[in-house]
mmCIF file of C-alpha atoms and ligand atoms in Angstrom:
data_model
loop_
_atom_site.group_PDB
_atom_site.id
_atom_site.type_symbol
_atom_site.label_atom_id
_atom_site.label_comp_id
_atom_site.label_asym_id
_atom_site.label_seq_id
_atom_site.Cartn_x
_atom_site.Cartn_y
_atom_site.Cartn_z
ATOM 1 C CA UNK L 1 104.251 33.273 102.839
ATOM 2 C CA UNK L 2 106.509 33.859 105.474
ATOM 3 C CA UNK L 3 109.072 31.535 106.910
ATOM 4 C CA UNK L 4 110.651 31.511 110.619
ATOM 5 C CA UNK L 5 113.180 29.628 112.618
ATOM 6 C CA UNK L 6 111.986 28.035 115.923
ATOM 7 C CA UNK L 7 113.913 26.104 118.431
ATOM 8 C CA UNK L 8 112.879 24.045 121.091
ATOM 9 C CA UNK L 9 115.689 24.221 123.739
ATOM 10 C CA UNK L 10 117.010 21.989 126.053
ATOM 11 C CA UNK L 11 114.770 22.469 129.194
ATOM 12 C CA UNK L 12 111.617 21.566 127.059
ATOM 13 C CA UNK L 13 113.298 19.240 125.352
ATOM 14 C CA UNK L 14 114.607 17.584 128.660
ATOM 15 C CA UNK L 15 110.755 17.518 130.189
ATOM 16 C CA UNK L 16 108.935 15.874 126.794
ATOM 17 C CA UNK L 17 107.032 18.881 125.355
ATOM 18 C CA UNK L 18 108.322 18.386 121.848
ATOM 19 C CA UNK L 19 105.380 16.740 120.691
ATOM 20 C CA UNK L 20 102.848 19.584 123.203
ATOM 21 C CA UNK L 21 104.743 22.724 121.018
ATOM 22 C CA UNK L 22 104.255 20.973 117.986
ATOM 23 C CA UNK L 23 100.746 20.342 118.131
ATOM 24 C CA UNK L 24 100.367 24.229 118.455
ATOM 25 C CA UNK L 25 102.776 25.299 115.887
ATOM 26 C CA UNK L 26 100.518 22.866 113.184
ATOM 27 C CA UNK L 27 97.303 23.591 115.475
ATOM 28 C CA UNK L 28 97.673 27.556 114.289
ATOM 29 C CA UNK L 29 98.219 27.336 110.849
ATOM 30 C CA UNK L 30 102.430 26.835 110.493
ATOM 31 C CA UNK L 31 103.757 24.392 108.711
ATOM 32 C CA UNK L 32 107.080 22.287 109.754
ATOM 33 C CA UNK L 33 108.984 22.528 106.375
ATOM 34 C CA UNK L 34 112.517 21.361 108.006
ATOM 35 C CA UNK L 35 113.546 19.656 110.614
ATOM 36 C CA UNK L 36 116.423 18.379 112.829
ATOM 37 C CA UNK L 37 117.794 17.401 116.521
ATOM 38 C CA UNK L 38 120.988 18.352 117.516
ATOM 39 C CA UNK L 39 123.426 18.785 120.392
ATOM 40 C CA UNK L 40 125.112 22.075 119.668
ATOM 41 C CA UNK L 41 128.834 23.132 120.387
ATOM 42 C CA UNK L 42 129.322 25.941 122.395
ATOM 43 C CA UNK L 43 130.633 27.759 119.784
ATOM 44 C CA UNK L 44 127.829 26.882 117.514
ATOM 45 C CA UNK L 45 125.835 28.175 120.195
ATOM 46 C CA UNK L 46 127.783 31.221 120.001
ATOM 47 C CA UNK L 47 127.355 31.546 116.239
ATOM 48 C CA UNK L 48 123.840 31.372 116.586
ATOM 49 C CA UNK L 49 123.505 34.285 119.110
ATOM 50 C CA UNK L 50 126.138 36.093 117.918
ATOM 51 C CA UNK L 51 124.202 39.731 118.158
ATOM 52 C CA UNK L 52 123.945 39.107 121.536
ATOM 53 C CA UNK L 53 127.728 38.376 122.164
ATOM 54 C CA UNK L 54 128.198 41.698 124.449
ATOM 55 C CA UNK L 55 125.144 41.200 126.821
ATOM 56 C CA UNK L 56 126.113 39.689 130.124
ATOM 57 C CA UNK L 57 123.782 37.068 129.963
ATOM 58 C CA UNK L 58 125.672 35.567 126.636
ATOM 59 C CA UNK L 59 127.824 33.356 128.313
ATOM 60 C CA UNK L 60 124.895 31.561 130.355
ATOM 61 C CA UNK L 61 122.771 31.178 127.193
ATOM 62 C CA UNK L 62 125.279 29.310 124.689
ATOM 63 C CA UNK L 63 126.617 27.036 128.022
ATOM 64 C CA UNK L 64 123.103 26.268 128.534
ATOM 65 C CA UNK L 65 122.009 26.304 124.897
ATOM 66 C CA UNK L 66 125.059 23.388 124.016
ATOM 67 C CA UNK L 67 123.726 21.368 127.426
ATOM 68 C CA UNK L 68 121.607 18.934 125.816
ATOM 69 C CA UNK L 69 119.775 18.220 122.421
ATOM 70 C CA UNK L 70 117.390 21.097 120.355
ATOM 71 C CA UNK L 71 114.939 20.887 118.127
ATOM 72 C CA UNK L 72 115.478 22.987 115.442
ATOM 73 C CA UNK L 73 112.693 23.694 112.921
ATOM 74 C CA UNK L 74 111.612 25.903 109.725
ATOM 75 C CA UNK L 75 108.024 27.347 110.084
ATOM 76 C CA UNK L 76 106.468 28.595 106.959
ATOM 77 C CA UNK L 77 103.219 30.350 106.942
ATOM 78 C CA UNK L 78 101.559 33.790 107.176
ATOM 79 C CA UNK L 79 103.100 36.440 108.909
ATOM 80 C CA UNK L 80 104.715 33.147 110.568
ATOM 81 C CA UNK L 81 107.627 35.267 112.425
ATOM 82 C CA UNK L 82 104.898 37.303 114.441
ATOM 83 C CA UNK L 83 102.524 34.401 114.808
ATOM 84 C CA UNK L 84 105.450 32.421 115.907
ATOM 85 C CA UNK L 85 106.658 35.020 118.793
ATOM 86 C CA UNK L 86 102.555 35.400 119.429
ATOM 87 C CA UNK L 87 102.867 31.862 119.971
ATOM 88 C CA UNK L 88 105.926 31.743 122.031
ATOM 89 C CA UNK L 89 104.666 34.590 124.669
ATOM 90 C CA UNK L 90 107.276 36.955 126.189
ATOM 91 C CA UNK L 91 110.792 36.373 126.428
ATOM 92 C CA UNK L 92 110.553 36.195 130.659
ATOM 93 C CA UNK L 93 107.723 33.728 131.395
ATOM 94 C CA UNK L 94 106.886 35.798 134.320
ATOM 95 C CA UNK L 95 105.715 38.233 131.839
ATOM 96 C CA UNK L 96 104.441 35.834 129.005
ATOM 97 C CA UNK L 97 100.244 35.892 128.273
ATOM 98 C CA UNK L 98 97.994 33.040 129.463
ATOM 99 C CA UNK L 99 98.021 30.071 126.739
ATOM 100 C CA UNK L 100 101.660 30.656 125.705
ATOM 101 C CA UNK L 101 104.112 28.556 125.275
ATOM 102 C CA UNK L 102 106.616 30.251 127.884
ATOM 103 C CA UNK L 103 103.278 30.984 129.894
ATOM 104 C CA UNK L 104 103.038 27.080 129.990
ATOM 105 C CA UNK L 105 106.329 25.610 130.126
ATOM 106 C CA UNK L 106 109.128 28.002 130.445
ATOM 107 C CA UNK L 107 111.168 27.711 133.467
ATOM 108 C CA UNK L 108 112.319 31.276 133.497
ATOM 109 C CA UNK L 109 114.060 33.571 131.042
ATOM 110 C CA UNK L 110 117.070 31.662 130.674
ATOM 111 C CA UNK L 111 115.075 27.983 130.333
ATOM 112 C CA UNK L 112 112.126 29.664 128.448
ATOM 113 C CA UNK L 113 111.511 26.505 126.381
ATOM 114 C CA UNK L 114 111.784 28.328 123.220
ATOM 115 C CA UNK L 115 113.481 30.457 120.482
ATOM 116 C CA UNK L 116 111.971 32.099 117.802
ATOM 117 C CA UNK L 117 113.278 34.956 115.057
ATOM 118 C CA UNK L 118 112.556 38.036 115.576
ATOM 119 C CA UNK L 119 112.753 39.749 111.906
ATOM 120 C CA UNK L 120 113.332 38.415 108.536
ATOM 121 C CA UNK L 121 116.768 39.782 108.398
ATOM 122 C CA UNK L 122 117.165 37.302 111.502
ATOM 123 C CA UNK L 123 114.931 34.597 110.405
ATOM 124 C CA UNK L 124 117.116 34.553 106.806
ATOM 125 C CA UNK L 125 120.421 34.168 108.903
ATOM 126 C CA UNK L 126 119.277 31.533 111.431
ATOM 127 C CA UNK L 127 117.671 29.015 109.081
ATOM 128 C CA UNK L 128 121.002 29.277 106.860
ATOM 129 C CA UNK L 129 122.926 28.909 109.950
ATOM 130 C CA UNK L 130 121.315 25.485 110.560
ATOM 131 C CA UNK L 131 119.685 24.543 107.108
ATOM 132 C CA UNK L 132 120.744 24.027 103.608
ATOM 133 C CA UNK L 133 118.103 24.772 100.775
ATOM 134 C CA UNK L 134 117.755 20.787 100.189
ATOM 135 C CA UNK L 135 117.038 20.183 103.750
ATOM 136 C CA UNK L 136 113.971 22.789 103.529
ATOM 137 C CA UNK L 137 110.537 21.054 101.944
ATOM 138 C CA UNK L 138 108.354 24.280 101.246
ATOM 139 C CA UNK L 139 107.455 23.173 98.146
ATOM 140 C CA UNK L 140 107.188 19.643 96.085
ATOM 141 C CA UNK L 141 110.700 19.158 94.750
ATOM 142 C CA UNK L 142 110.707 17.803 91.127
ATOM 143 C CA UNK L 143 113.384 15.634 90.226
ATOM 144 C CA UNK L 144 115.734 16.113 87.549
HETATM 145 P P1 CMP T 201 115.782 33.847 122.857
HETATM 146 O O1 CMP T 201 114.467 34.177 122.234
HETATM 147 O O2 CMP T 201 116.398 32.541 122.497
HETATM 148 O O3 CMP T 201 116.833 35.009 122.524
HETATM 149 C C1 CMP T 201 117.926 35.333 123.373
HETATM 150 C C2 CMP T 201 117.860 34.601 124.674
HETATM 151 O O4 CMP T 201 118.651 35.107 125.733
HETATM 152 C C3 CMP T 201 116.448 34.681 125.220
HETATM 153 O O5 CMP T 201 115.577 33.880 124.441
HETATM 154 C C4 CMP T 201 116.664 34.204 126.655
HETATM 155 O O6 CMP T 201 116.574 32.808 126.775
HETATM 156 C C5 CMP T 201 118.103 34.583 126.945
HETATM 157 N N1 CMP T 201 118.239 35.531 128.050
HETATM 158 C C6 CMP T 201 118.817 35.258 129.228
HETATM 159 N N2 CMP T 201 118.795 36.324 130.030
HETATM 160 C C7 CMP T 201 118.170 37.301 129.368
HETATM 161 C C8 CMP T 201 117.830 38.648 129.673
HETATM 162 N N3 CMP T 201 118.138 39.214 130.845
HETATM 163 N N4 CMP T 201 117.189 39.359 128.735
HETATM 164 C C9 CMP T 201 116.892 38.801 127.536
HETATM 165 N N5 CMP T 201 117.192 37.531 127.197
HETATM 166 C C10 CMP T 201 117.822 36.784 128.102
#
């Protein structure tokens, strides 16, 4: 078991296609194990996509990225951080495969609906960046 952070970003948000990515995150066989909506600073923002802080297009993504509300979730499932990005489609939607998610509702590669990691090195730092281990339901917690 593998597990994965995905975001649904503002522009997807914004247009109502929470519930459309959902249904094909659960429809192929990942699980939602956390969840949360949030409105991030733009330093959070900045946090986030901090190995990307000397590529010119860093200062567009965390304005746009603290715009409006995200969705921020914790897939779990097999291989989930390539069947996530399989999921997801390219990072341009010009380029992204027909029945992808950027194929379908990206707006272009700035507003391209969503985020998803790209390693478990990556995955491991972006669901601690937004999660603690209580907020995370992989498994049925006992109580003590
Ligand atoms: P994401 O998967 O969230 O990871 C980094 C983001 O930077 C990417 O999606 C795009 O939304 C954004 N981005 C904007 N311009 C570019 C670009 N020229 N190349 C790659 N990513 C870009």
């Amino acid at each position: 078991m593998e597990r994965t952070l995905a975001i649904i970003k503002p522009d997807a948000v914004e247009r109502g296609f929470t519930g459309k990515i959902f249904d094909r995150i659960e429809g192929n066989g990942l699980k939602i194990i956390a969840l949360k909506m949030i409105h991030l600073t733009k330093k959070e923002a900045e946090g986030f996509y901090k190995v990307h802080a000397q590529r010119p297009f860093f200062p567009g993504l965390t304005t746009y990225m603290s715009s409006e509300t995200v969705v921020i979730a914790v897939l779990e499932g097999k291989d989930a951080i390539k069947k996530w990005r399989d999921l997801m489609g390219a990072t341009n939607p010009k380029d992204a495969a027909a029945g992808t998610i950027r194929k379908d509702f990206a707006v272009d590669i700035e507003k391209n609906s969503v985020h998803g990691s790209d390693s478990p090195e990556s995955a491991s730092y972006e669901i601690s960046y937004f999660f603690s281990s209580i907020e995370i339901f992989s498994h049925k917690r006992t109580k003590t």
